[in-house]
PDB file of C-alpha atoms and ligand atoms in Angstrom:
ATOM      1  CA  UNK A 882    -134.888  35.119-130.194  1.00 65.00           C
ATOM      2  CA  UNK A 883    -137.073  38.066-131.102  1.00 74.00           C
ATOM      3  CA  UNK A 884    -140.295  36.728-132.683  1.00 83.00           C
ATOM      4  CA  UNK A 885    -140.811  37.694-136.309  1.00 90.00           C
ATOM      5  CA  UNK A 886    -144.560  37.958-135.927  1.00 94.00           C
ATOM      6  CA  UNK A 887    -146.101  39.141-132.691  1.00 94.00           C
ATOM      7  CA  UNK A 888    -149.867  39.278-132.304  1.00 95.00           C
ATOM      8  CA  UNK A 889    -151.126  40.758-129.050  1.00 93.00           C
ATOM      9  CA  UNK A 890    -154.687  40.823-127.770  1.00 92.00           C
ATOM     10  CA  UNK A 891    -156.383  41.091-131.107  1.00 91.00           C
ATOM     11  CA  UNK A 892    -160.170  40.974-130.929  1.00 92.00           C
ATOM     12  CA  UNK A 893    -162.687  41.472-133.728  1.00 95.00           C
ATOM     13  CA  UNK A 894    -166.433  41.788-133.369  1.00 95.00           C
ATOM     14  CA  UNK A 895    -168.925  42.079-136.188  1.00 95.00           C
ATOM     15  CA  UNK A 896    -171.864  43.746-134.468  1.00 94.00           C
ATOM     16  CA  UNK A 897    -172.403  41.567-131.417  1.00 93.00           C
ATOM     17  CA  UNK A 898    -170.739  38.556-133.012  1.00 94.00           C
ATOM     18  CA  UNK A 899    -167.240  37.832-131.736  1.00 94.00           C
ATOM     19  CA  UNK A 900    -165.273  36.546-134.743  1.00 95.00           C
ATOM     20  CA  UNK A 901    -161.916  36.704-132.956  1.00 95.00           C
ATOM     21  CA  UNK A 902    -161.635  36.959-129.195  1.00 93.00           C
ATOM     22  CA  UNK A 903    -158.390  38.457-127.923  1.00 85.00           C
ATOM     23  CA  UNK A 904    -155.929  36.327-129.836  1.00 92.00           C
ATOM     24  CA  UNK A 905    -152.205  36.471-128.983  1.00 93.00           C
ATOM     25  CA  UNK A 906    -149.349  34.430-130.441  1.00 94.00           C
ATOM     26  CA  UNK A 907    -145.908  34.673-131.955  1.00 95.00           C
ATOM     27  CA  UNK A 908    -144.168  33.125-134.940  1.00 95.00           C
ATOM     28  CA  UNK A 909    -140.405  32.701-134.935  1.00 95.00           C
ATOM     29  CA  UNK A 910    -137.891  33.034-137.744  1.00 96.00           C
ATOM     30  CA  UNK A 911    -136.648  29.703-139.028  1.00 96.00           C
ATOM     31  CA  UNK A 912    -139.906  27.968-138.118  1.00 96.00           C
ATOM     32  CA  UNK A 913    -143.085  27.006-139.904  1.00 96.00           C
ATOM     33  CA  UNK A 914    -145.965  27.859-137.594  1.00 96.00           C
ATOM     34  CA  UNK A 915    -149.272  26.172-138.325  1.00 96.00           C
ATOM     35  CA  UNK A 916    -152.481  28.029-137.515  1.00 96.00           C
ATOM     36  CA  UNK A 917    -155.042  25.293-137.129  1.00 94.00           C
ATOM     37  CA  UNK A 918    -158.760  25.521-136.547  1.00 93.00           C
ATOM     38  CA  UNK A 919    -162.118  24.386-137.910  1.00 91.00           C
ATOM     39  CA  UNK A 920    -164.180  26.390-140.401  1.00 93.00           C
ATOM     40  CA  UNK A 921    -165.257  29.689-138.933  1.00 94.00           C
ATOM     41  CA  UNK A 922    -162.680  29.590-136.112  1.00 95.00           C
ATOM     42  CA  UNK A 923    -161.282  32.997-137.025  1.00 96.00           C
ATOM     43  CA  UNK A 924    -158.102  32.129-138.961  1.00 96.00           C
ATOM     44  CA  UNK A 925    -158.734  34.306-141.995  1.00 96.00           C
ATOM     45  CA  UNK A 926    -160.017  37.180-139.880  1.00 96.00           C
ATOM     46  CA  UNK A 927    -156.859  37.064-137.747  1.00 96.00           C
ATOM     47  CA  UNK A 928    -154.619  36.973-140.825  1.00 96.00           C
ATOM     48  CA  UNK A 929    -156.497  39.837-142.442  1.00 95.00           C
ATOM     49  CA  UNK A 930    -155.992  41.880-139.269  1.00 95.00           C
ATOM     50  CA  UNK A 931    -152.280  41.057-139.343  1.00 94.00           C
ATOM     51  CA  UNK A 932    -151.825  42.633-142.750  1.00 93.00           C
ATOM     52  CA  UNK A 933    -154.114  45.602-142.276  1.00 91.00           C
ATOM     53  CA  UNK A 934    -157.026  44.416-144.433  1.00 92.00           C
ATOM     54  CA  UNK A 935    -159.445  44.217-141.501  1.00 93.00           C
ATOM     55  CA  UNK A 936    -159.227  46.697-138.642  1.00 94.00           C
ATOM     56  CA  UNK A 937    -158.956  45.010-135.229  1.00 94.00           C
ATOM     57  CA  UNK A 938    -161.056  46.447-132.399  1.00 95.00           C
ATOM     58  CA  UNK A 939    -157.822  46.902-130.426  1.00 94.00           C
ATOM     59  CA  UNK A 940    -154.524  45.127-129.813  1.00 93.00           C
ATOM     60  CA  UNK A 941    -151.421  45.158-131.950  1.00 93.00           C
ATOM     61  CA  UNK A 942    -149.547  43.176-134.558  1.00 94.00           C
ATOM     62  CA  UNK A 943    -145.903  43.663-135.358  1.00 94.00           C
ATOM     63  CA  UNK A 944    -143.980  41.958-138.110  1.00 94.00           C
ATOM     64  CA  UNK A 945    -140.221  42.234-137.723  1.00 92.00           C
ATOM     65  CA  UNK A 946    -140.954  44.821-135.029  1.00 91.00           C
ATOM     66  CA  UNK A 947    -143.059  47.044-137.287  1.00 91.00           C
ATOM     67  CA  UNK A 948    -146.728  47.705-137.935  1.00 89.00           C
ATOM     68  CA  UNK A 949    -147.616  46.415-141.427  1.00 89.00           C
ATOM     69  CA  UNK A 950    -148.715  49.922-142.487  1.00 88.00           C
ATOM     70  CA  UNK A 951    -145.319  51.367-141.544  1.00 91.00           C
ATOM     71  CA  UNK A 952    -143.355  48.996-143.749  1.00 91.00           C
ATOM     72  CA  UNK A 953    -142.310  50.596-147.025  1.00 91.00           C
ATOM     73  CA  UNK A 954    -142.685  48.215-149.971  1.00 92.00           C
ATOM     74  CA  UNK A 955    -144.202  45.510-147.747  1.00 92.00           C
ATOM     75  CA  UNK A 956    -144.091  42.834-150.467  1.00 92.00           C
ATOM     76  CA  UNK A 957    -140.282  42.810-150.119  1.00 94.00           C
ATOM     77  CA  UNK A 958    -140.644  41.788-146.468  1.00 95.00           C
ATOM     78  CA  UNK A 959    -143.953  39.977-146.084  1.00 96.00           C
ATOM     79  CA  UNK A 960    -145.387  37.544-148.591  1.00 96.00           C
ATOM     80  CA  UNK A 961    -149.133  37.180-148.253  1.00 96.00           C
ATOM     81  CA  UNK A 962    -151.557  34.672-149.728  1.00 96.00           C
ATOM     82  CA  UNK A 963    -155.052  35.086-148.349  1.00 94.00           C
ATOM     83  CA  UNK A 964    -157.407  34.042-151.089  1.00 82.00           C
ATOM     84  CA  UNK A 965    -155.906  32.455-154.144  1.00 74.00           C
ATOM     85  CA  UNK A 966    -159.094  33.094-156.090  1.00 75.00           C
ATOM     86  CA  UNK A 967    -159.013  36.834-155.458  1.00 82.00           C
ATOM     87  CA  UNK A 968    -156.658  37.518-158.379  1.00 82.00           C
ATOM     88  CA  UNK A 969    -158.009  39.477-161.336  1.00 89.00           C
ATOM     89  CA  UNK A 970    -159.676  36.732-163.376  1.00 92.00           C
ATOM     90  CA  UNK A 971    -159.026  38.442-166.707  1.00 95.00           C
ATOM     91  CA  UNK A 972    -155.246  38.602-166.306  1.00 96.00           C
ATOM     92  CA  UNK A 973    -152.921  35.798-167.198  1.00 97.00           C
ATOM     93  CA  UNK A 974    -150.799  34.208-164.493  1.00 96.00           C
ATOM     94  CA  UNK A 975    -147.724  35.850-165.959  1.00 97.00           C
ATOM     95  CA  UNK A 976    -149.411  39.266-165.977  1.00 97.00           C
ATOM     96  CA  UNK A 977    -150.365  38.889-162.300  1.00 96.00           C
ATOM     97  CA  UNK A 978    -146.740  38.257-161.366  1.00 97.00           C
ATOM     98  CA  UNK A 979    -145.380  40.913-163.738  1.00 97.00           C
ATOM     99  CA  UNK A 980    -147.634  43.530-162.170  1.00 96.00           C
ATOM    100  CA  UNK A 981    -146.509  42.456-158.698  1.00 96.00           C
ATOM    101  CA  UNK A 982    -142.870  42.633-159.787  1.00 97.00           C
ATOM    102  CA  UNK A 983    -143.259  46.109-161.204  1.00 97.00           C
ATOM    103  CA  UNK A 984    -145.054  47.386-158.074  1.00 95.00           C
ATOM    104  CA  UNK A 985    -142.271  45.966-155.906  1.00 96.00           C
ATOM    105  CA  UNK A 986    -139.528  47.231-158.244  1.00 96.00           C
ATOM    106  CA  UNK A 987    -138.246  43.773-159.162  1.00 97.00           C
ATOM    107  CA  UNK A 988    -136.648  42.704-162.444  1.00 96.00           C
ATOM    108  CA  UNK A 989    -138.912  40.754-164.796  1.00 94.00           C
ATOM    109  CA  UNK A 990    -136.503  37.797-164.536  1.00 96.00           C
ATOM    110  CA  UNK A 991    -137.945  37.263-161.064  1.00 97.00           C
ATOM    111  CA  UNK A 992    -141.296  36.404-162.669  1.00 98.00           C
ATOM    112  CA  UNK A 993    -139.731  33.564-164.655  1.00 97.00           C
ATOM    113  CA  UNK A 994    -137.906  32.325-161.576  1.00 97.00           C
ATOM    114  CA  UNK A 995    -141.126  32.181-159.583  1.00 97.00           C
ATOM    115  CA  UNK A 996    -143.086  30.501-162.374  1.00 97.00           C
ATOM    116  CA  UNK A 997    -140.386  27.838-162.563  1.00 97.00           C
ATOM    117  CA  UNK A 998    -140.360  27.475-158.791  1.00 95.00           C
ATOM    118  CA  UNK A 999    -144.083  26.711-158.625  1.00 95.00           C
ATOM    119  CA  UNK A1000    -144.007  24.603-161.810  1.00 94.00           C
ATOM    120  CA  UNK A1001    -146.337  26.691-163.929  1.00 95.00           C
ATOM    121  CA  UNK A1002    -145.126  26.184-167.466  1.00 96.00           C
ATOM    122  CA  UNK A1003    -145.331  28.781-170.250  1.00 95.00           C
ATOM    123  CA  UNK A1004    -148.586  27.500-171.619  1.00 96.00           C
ATOM    124  CA  UNK A1005    -150.242  27.570-168.185  1.00 96.00           C
ATOM    125  CA  UNK A1006    -148.773  30.942-167.197  1.00 96.00           C
ATOM    126  CA  UNK A1007    -150.245  32.511-170.322  1.00 97.00           C
ATOM    127  CA  UNK A1008    -153.769  31.329-169.496  1.00 97.00           C
ATOM    128  CA  UNK A1009    -156.176  33.746-167.857  1.00 97.00           C
ATOM    129  CA  UNK A1010    -156.631  33.209-164.135  1.00 95.00           C
ATOM    130  CA  UNK A1011    -160.353  32.536-164.645  1.00 95.00           C
ATOM    131  CA  UNK A1012    -159.333  29.396-166.495  1.00 95.00           C
ATOM    132  CA  UNK A1013    -156.878  28.262-163.823  1.00 94.00           C
ATOM    133  CA  UNK A1014    -157.666  25.210-161.728  1.00 93.00           C
ATOM    134  CA  UNK A1015    -157.750  25.731-157.949  1.00 91.00           C
ATOM    135  CA  UNK A1016    -154.341  24.089-157.556  1.00 92.00           C
ATOM    136  CA  UNK A1017    -152.874  26.356-160.254  1.00 94.00           C
ATOM    137  CA  UNK A1018    -154.312  29.386-158.458  1.00 94.00           C
ATOM    138  CA  UNK A1019    -152.662  28.280-155.230  1.00 94.00           C
ATOM    139  CA  UNK A1020    -149.340  27.849-157.027  1.00 95.00           C
ATOM    140  CA  UNK A1021    -149.689  31.291-158.562  1.00 96.00           C
ATOM    141  CA  UNK A1022    -150.576  32.707-155.137  1.00 95.00           C
ATOM    142  CA  UNK A1023    -147.502  31.102-153.575  1.00 96.00           C
ATOM    143  CA  UNK A1024    -145.364  32.458-156.427  1.00 96.00           C
ATOM    144  CA  UNK A1025    -146.828  35.913-155.792  1.00 96.00           C
ATOM    145  CA  UNK A1026    -146.177  35.683-152.052  1.00 97.00           C
ATOM    146  CA  UNK A1027    -142.531  34.715-152.687  1.00 97.00           C
ATOM    147  CA  UNK A1028    -141.954  37.232-155.467  1.00 97.00           C
ATOM    148  CA  UNK A1029    -140.362  39.922-153.318  1.00 96.00           C
ATOM    149  CA  UNK A1030    -138.084  37.425-151.514  1.00 96.00           C
ATOM    150  CA  UNK A1031    -139.719  38.296-148.170  1.00 96.00           C
ATOM    151  CA  UNK A1032    -138.564  37.266-144.681  1.00 96.00           C
ATOM    152  CA  UNK A1033    -142.095  36.392-143.608  1.00 97.00           C
ATOM    153  CA  UNK A1034    -144.838  34.384-145.285  1.00 97.00           C
ATOM    154  CA  UNK A1035    -148.471  34.577-144.212  1.00 97.00           C
ATOM    155  CA  UNK A1036    -150.449  31.941-146.077  1.00 97.00           C
ATOM    156  CA  UNK A1037    -154.150  31.222-145.564  1.00 96.00           C
ATOM    157  CA  UNK A1038    -154.978  27.602-146.431  1.00 94.00           C
ATOM    158  CA  UNK A1039    -152.264  27.360-149.101  1.00 93.00           C
ATOM    159  CA  UNK A1040    -152.712  23.585-149.394  1.00 91.00           C
ATOM    160  CA  UNK A1041    -156.375  23.908-150.448  1.00 89.00           C
ATOM    161  CA  UNK A1042    -156.758  22.428-153.876  1.00 86.00           C
ATOM    162  CA  UNK A1043    -153.262  20.976-154.039  1.00 89.00           C
ATOM    163  CA  UNK A1044    -152.999  17.289-154.841  1.00 89.00           C
ATOM    164  CA  UNK A1045    -150.855  15.040-152.578  1.00 88.00           C
ATOM    165  CA  UNK A1046    -147.799  15.631-154.757  1.00 89.00           C
ATOM    166  CA  UNK A1047    -148.484  19.361-154.590  1.00 90.00           C
ATOM    167  CA  UNK A1048    -148.722  19.222-150.807  1.00 90.00           C
ATOM    168  CA  UNK A1049    -145.409  17.372-150.617  1.00 91.00           C
ATOM    169  CA  UNK A1050    -143.858  19.951-152.911  1.00 92.00           C
ATOM    170  CA  UNK A1051    -145.184  22.808-150.765  1.00 93.00           C
ATOM    171  CA  UNK A1052    -143.920  21.164-147.584  1.00 93.00           C
ATOM    172  CA  UNK A1053    -140.406  20.998-149.068  1.00 94.00           C
ATOM    173  CA  UNK A1054    -140.631  24.563-150.299  1.00 95.00           C
ATOM    174  CA  UNK A1055    -141.734  25.976-146.941  1.00 96.00           C
ATOM    175  CA  UNK A1056    -139.285  23.880-144.989  1.00 95.00           C
ATOM    176  CA  UNK A1057    -136.437  25.118-147.197  1.00 96.00           C
ATOM    177  CA  UNK A1058    -137.666  28.667-146.772  1.00 96.00           C
ATOM    178  CA  UNK A1059    -137.732  28.319-142.966  1.00 97.00           C
ATOM    179  CA  UNK A1060    -134.327  26.599-142.950  1.00 96.00           C
ATOM    180  CA  UNK A1061    -132.928  29.716-144.611  1.00 96.00           C
ATOM    181  CA  UNK A1062    -134.291  31.760-141.697  1.00 96.00           C
ATOM    182  CA  UNK A1063    -137.741  32.746-142.941  1.00 96.00           C
ATOM    183  CA  UNK A1064    -140.820  32.783-140.721  1.00 97.00           C
ATOM    184  CA  UNK A1065    -143.925  31.061-142.061  1.00 97.00           C
ATOM    185  CA  UNK A1066    -147.435  31.298-140.668  1.00 97.00           C
ATOM    186  CA  UNK A1067    -149.796  28.998-142.491  1.00 96.00           C
ATOM    187  CA  UNK A1068    -153.397  28.217-141.700  1.00 96.00           C
ATOM    188  CA  UNK A1069    -155.376  25.074-142.266  1.00 94.00           C
ATOM    189  CA  UNK A1070    -158.525  23.398-141.026  1.00 92.00           C
ATOM    190  CA  UNK A1071    -156.894  19.959-141.385  1.00 89.00           C
ATOM    191  CA  UNK A1072    -154.644  18.648-138.617  1.00 86.00           C
ATOM    192  CA  UNK A1073    -152.930  16.079-140.815  1.00 84.00           C
ATOM    193  CA  UNK A1074    -151.983  18.791-143.293  1.00 85.00           C
ATOM    194  CA  UNK A1075    -150.500  21.056-140.630  1.00 88.00           C
ATOM    195  CA  UNK A1076    -148.726  18.315-138.728  1.00 85.00           C
ATOM    196  CA  UNK A1077    -146.858  17.361-141.879  1.00 84.00           C
ATOM    197  CA  UNK A1078    -145.608  20.881-142.479  1.00 89.00           C
ATOM    198  CA  UNK A1079    -145.489  22.820-139.213  1.00 93.00           C
ATOM    199  CA  UNK A1080    -142.772  22.921-136.554  1.00 93.00           C
ATOM    200  CA  UNK A1081    -145.014  24.897-134.222  1.00 94.00           C
ATOM    201  CA  UNK A1082    -148.770  24.872-133.931  1.00 93.00           C
ATOM    202  CA  UNK A1083    -151.337  27.352-132.757  1.00 94.00           C
ATOM    203  CA  UNK A1084    -154.834  25.955-132.461  1.00 93.00           C
ATOM    204  CA  UNK A1085    -157.793  28.326-132.689  1.00 94.00           C
ATOM    205  CA  UNK A1086    -161.426  27.504-131.954  1.00 92.00           C
ATOM    206  CA  UNK A1087    -164.358  29.921-131.850  1.00 91.00           C
ATOM    207  CA  UNK A1088    -162.044  32.897-131.956  1.00 93.00           C
ATOM    208  CA  UNK A1089    -159.793  31.780-129.088  1.00 92.00           C
ATOM    209  CA  UNK A1090    -156.408  30.140-128.983  1.00 92.00           C
ATOM    210  CA  UNK A1091    -157.089  26.752-127.391  1.00 89.00           C
ATOM    211  CA  UNK A1092    -153.649  25.155-127.631  1.00 88.00           C
ATOM    212  CA  UNK A1093    -150.152  26.008-128.751  1.00 88.00           C
ATOM    213  CA  UNK A1094    -146.738  24.463-128.727  1.00 87.00           C
ATOM    214  CA  UNK A1095    -144.227  22.671-130.843  1.00 86.00           C
ATOM    215  CA  UNK A1096    -145.587  19.857-132.937  1.00 80.00           C
ATOM    216  CA  UNK A1097    -144.095  17.007-130.936  1.00 79.00           C
ATOM    217  CA  UNK A1098    -145.410  18.319-127.620  1.00 77.00           C
ATOM    218  CA  UNK A1099    -148.863  18.970-128.989  1.00 77.00           C
ATOM    219  CA  UNK A1100    -149.159  15.669-130.750  1.00 74.00           C
ATOM    220  CA  UNK A1101    -147.834  13.756-127.755  1.00 70.00           C
ATOM    221  CA  UNK A1102    -150.757  15.154-125.810  1.00 60.00           C
ATOM    222  CA  UNK A1103    -148.702  16.815-123.112  1.00 50.00           C
ATOM    223  CA  UNK A1104    -150.471  20.145-123.205  1.00 48.00           C
ATOM    224  CA  UNK A1105    -153.916  19.026-122.234  1.00 54.00           C
ATOM    225  CA  UNK A1106    -155.146  17.624-125.491  1.00 61.00           C
ATOM    226  CA  UNK A1107    -157.939  15.127-125.486  1.00 72.00           C
ATOM    227  CA  UNK A1108    -159.067  12.510-127.964  1.00 76.00           C
ATOM    228  CA  UNK A1109    -162.592  11.981-129.214  1.00 77.00           C
ATOM    229  CA  UNK A1110    -163.184   8.273-129.351  1.00 81.00           C
ATOM    230  CA  UNK A1111    -165.940   6.265-130.909  1.00 80.00           C
ATOM    231  CA  UNK A1112    -166.376   2.523-131.017  1.00 82.00           C
ATOM    232  CA  UNK A1113    -169.019  -0.125-131.520  1.00 82.00           C
ATOM    233  CA  UNK A1114    -169.287  -0.548-127.753  1.00 85.00           C
ATOM    234  CA  UNK A1115    -168.543   2.717-126.000  1.00 86.00           C
ATOM    235  CA  UNK A1116    -169.679   1.412-122.591  1.00 88.00           C
ATOM    236  CA  UNK A1117    -167.017  -1.262-122.670  1.00 89.00           C
ATOM    237  CA  UNK A1118    -164.389   1.087-124.033  1.00 87.00           C
ATOM    238  CA  UNK A1119    -165.255   3.585-121.315  1.00 89.00           C
ATOM    239  CA  UNK A1120    -164.722   0.997-118.601  1.00 90.00           C
ATOM    240  CA  UNK A1121    -161.421  -0.208-120.046  1.00 88.00           C
ATOM    241  CA  UNK A1122    -160.052   3.295-120.457  1.00 87.00           C
ATOM    242  CA  UNK A1123    -161.057   4.192-116.920  1.00 88.00           C
ATOM    243  CA  UNK A1124    -159.458   1.025-115.597  1.00 88.00           C
ATOM    244  CA  UNK A1125    -156.229   1.977-117.328  1.00 86.00           C
ATOM    245  CA  UNK A1126    -156.200   5.339-115.562  1.00 84.00           C
ATOM    246  CA  UNK A1127    -157.179   7.619-118.449  1.00 83.00           C
ATOM    247  CA  UNK A1128    -159.849  10.227-117.704  1.00 85.00           C
ATOM    248  CA  UNK A1129    -162.998   9.505-119.729  1.00 89.00           C
ATOM    249  CA  UNK A1130    -166.156  11.520-120.154  1.00 86.00           C
ATOM    250  CA  UNK A1131    -169.174  11.009-122.380  1.00 86.00           C
ATOM    251  CA  UNK A1132    -169.113  13.372-125.362  1.00 79.00           C
ATOM    252  CA  UNK A1133    -172.512  12.908-126.949  1.00 77.00           C
ATOM    253  CA  UNK A1134    -172.600   9.266-127.991  1.00 78.00           C
ATOM    254  CA  UNK A1135    -168.773   9.195-128.122  1.00 81.00           C
ATOM    255  CA  UNK A1136    -166.186   9.561-125.370  1.00 85.00           C
ATOM    256  CA  UNK A1137    -163.684  12.299-124.664  1.00 84.00           C
ATOM    257  CA  UNK A1138    -160.460  10.856-123.283  1.00 84.00           C
ATOM    258  CA  UNK A1139    -157.664  12.765-121.572  1.00 82.00           C
ATOM    259  CA  UNK A1140    -154.798  11.336-123.499  1.00 77.00           C
ATOM    260  CA  UNK A1141    -153.349  10.773-126.918  1.00 75.00           C
ATOM    261  CA  UNK A1142    -154.946   8.596-129.577  1.00 75.00           C
ATOM    262  CA  UNK A1143    -151.877   6.408-129.206  1.00 76.00           C
ATOM    263  CA  UNK A1144    -152.692   5.765-125.529  1.00 79.00           C
ATOM    264  CA  UNK A1145    -156.319   5.041-126.408  1.00 81.00           C
ATOM    265  CA  UNK A1146    -155.219   2.742-129.200  1.00 82.00           C
ATOM    266  CA  UNK A1147    -153.033   0.748-126.825  1.00 82.00           C
ATOM    267  CA  UNK A1148    -155.879   0.200-124.380  1.00 84.00           C
ATOM    268  CA  UNK A1149    -158.160  -0.753-127.247  1.00 82.00           C
ATOM    269  CA  UNK A1150    -155.670  -3.163-128.763  1.00 81.00           C
ATOM    270  CA  UNK A1151    -154.809  -4.764-125.421  1.00 80.00           C
ATOM    271  CA  UNK A1152    -158.425  -5.391-124.546  1.00 76.00           C
ATOM    272  CA  UNK A1153    -159.805  -6.085-127.984  1.00 68.00           C
ATOM    273  CA  UNK A1154    -157.269  -8.815-128.593  1.00 45.00           C
ATOM    274  CA  UNK A1155    -158.385 -10.928-125.618  1.00 40.00           C
ATOM    275  CA  UNK A1156    -161.807 -11.537-127.055  1.00 37.00           C
ATOM    276  CA  UNK A1157    -162.528 -11.014-130.722  1.00 36.00           C
ATOM    277  CA  UNK A1158    -166.229 -10.679-130.072  1.00 35.00           C
ATOM    278  CA  UNK A1159    -165.551  -7.725-127.838  1.00 36.00           C
ATOM    279  CA  UNK A1160    -163.152  -5.980-130.155  1.00 36.00           C
ATOM    280  CA  UNK A1161    -165.310  -2.974-130.728  1.00 40.00           C
ATOM    281  CA  UNK A1162    -162.678  -0.387-131.430  1.00 42.00           C
ATOM    282  CA  UNK A1163    -163.588   1.418-134.515  1.00 39.00           C
ATOM    283  CA  UNK A1164    -162.202   4.874-134.639  1.00 44.00           C
ATOM    284  CA  UNK A1165    -160.346   7.400-132.547  1.00 46.00           C
ATOM    285  CA  UNK A1166    -160.032  10.911-133.823  1.00 46.00           C
ATOM    286  CA  UNK A1167    -157.862  13.498-132.312  1.00 45.00           C
ATOM    287  CA  UNK A1168    -158.843  16.965-131.140  1.00 44.00           C
ATOM    288  CA  UNK A1169    -156.822  19.476-129.220  1.00 41.00           C
ATOM    289  CA  UNK A1170    -158.332  21.520-126.455  1.00 41.00           C
ATOM    290  CA  UNK A1171    -157.127  23.562-123.554  1.00 37.00           C
ATOM    291  CA  UNK A1172    -158.863  21.541-120.868  1.00 36.00           C
TER     292      UNK A1172
HETATM  293  N1  LIG B1285    -167.131  40.547-142.624  1.00 64.13           N
HETATM  294  C1  LIG B1285    -167.729  39.731-141.752  1.00 64.13           C
HETATM  295  N2  LIG B1285    -168.910  40.034-141.200  1.00 64.13           N
HETATM  296  C2  LIG B1285    -169.517  39.221-140.301  1.00 64.13           C
HETATM  297  N3  LIG B1285    -168.992  38.075-139.855  1.00 64.13           N
HETATM  298  C3  LIG B1285    -167.812  37.702-140.362  1.00 64.13           C
HETATM  299  C4  LIG B1285    -167.102  38.506-141.331  1.00 64.13           C
HETATM  300  N4  LIG B1285    -165.950  37.884-141.626  1.00 64.13           N
HETATM  301  C5  LIG B1285    -165.938  36.755-140.905  1.00 64.13           C
HETATM  302  N5  LIG B1285    -167.041  36.653-140.143  1.00 64.13           N
HETATM  303  C6  LIG B1285    -167.362  35.551-139.216  1.00 64.13           C
HETATM  304  O1  LIG B1285    -166.269  35.383-138.343  1.00 64.13           O
HETATM  305  C7  LIG B1285    -166.053  34.011-138.070  1.00 64.13           C
HETATM  306  C8  LIG B1285    -164.614  33.675-138.404  1.00 64.13           C
HETATM  307  O2  LIG B1285    -164.472  33.682-139.809  1.00 64.13           O
HETATM  308  P1  LIG B1285    -163.093  33.341-140.526  1.00 64.13           P
HETATM  309  O3  LIG B1285    -163.287  33.549-141.983  1.00 64.13           O
HETATM  310  O4  LIG B1285    -162.012  34.123-139.884  1.00 64.13           O
HETATM  311  O5  LIG B1285    -162.929  31.795-140.185  1.00 64.13           O
HETATM  312  P2  LIG B1285    -161.836  30.760-140.698  1.00 64.13           P
HETATM  313  O6  LIG B1285    -161.216  30.181-139.491  1.00 64.13           O
HETATM  314  O7  LIG B1285    -160.943  31.425-141.681  1.00 64.13           O
HETATM  315  O8  LIG B1285    -162.734  29.655-141.404  1.00 64.13           O
HETATM  316  P3  LIG B1285    -162.483  28.751-142.726  1.00 64.13           P
HETATM  317  O9  LIG B1285    -161.711  27.532-142.292  1.00 64.13           O
HETATM  318  O10 LIG B1285    -163.849  28.386-143.155  1.00 64.13           O
HETATM  319  O11 LIG B1285    -161.752  29.595-143.732  1.00 64.13           O
HETATM  320  C9  LIG B1285    -167.080  33.235-138.893  1.00 64.13           C
HETATM  321  O12 LIG B1285    -168.157  32.897-138.050  1.00 64.13           O
HETATM  322  C10 LIG B1285    -167.497  34.236-139.939  1.00 64.13           C
HETATM  323  O13 LIG B1285    -168.837  34.018-140.342  1.00 64.13           O
HETATM  324 MG1  LIG B1286    -160.564  31.069-143.670  1.00 64.13          MG
END
């Protein structure tokens, strides 16, 4: 299948600082693709380059086979939410959507549909954006991105500020959207958020793609992911993991283990259970890396 979004060799330097280093990836129609990485990894910069807000140093991005700048009435094809707080603070939520609808040539009934979709009631929609809570801003931003009934959604940290019910709601919304054939690219700095929503994952760190694949493969640790493990007795844990055939290396005071947290957990449980006094297993957190 032809990818809906194709990013090829996209670097961005600010002076000597490499914000994004030659990033390439695709996002397919009918899939939610998570773009995961810690703060400062380059997610927003990449997304801004995708929609022509930041000029890349070279490389290319096509969406549905076209450069963003060549798409007439882009809001009808690509829904974008980059910074939910960037809306004009003095406008009401309804005004923000009405303006968007008029720019895109949509009937005003679409505004009401979108407000209902994101559960902003009349009273809330008539408040000025400066008085919106963060979660309300995100909802408004999602409504704005969906306004033109686009085939592609590019959402930067859309779950920020949403409560657990809001995150569940958004997951259902995006899944439904992808099931109808839409392509979603959504960024987050939280693995647990992305793994709940995304079918595919692209992991970025320090401006480079460090892992990619479908969710199951990535989470099963088959593409070279490692787990950061910490316990009350790392020496003992180290020995047990090594004895069970998992590669272990010191990572500061913790250990980096070639394997999934599940595999580490099994070793820990098996060994910890034999002697309660040597049950030091405290915490295993998961990171993905290319090595
Ligand atoms: N206009 C700019 N000038 C200089 N450096 C910048 C600029 N924009 C971004 N950067 C730097 O580029 C790097 C990537 O930033 P970016 O905003 O893309 O990260 P991010 O992955 O979106 O992070 P976060 O999770 O915090 O949103 C950061 O180190 C940032 O300081
Ligand atoms: Mg960002």
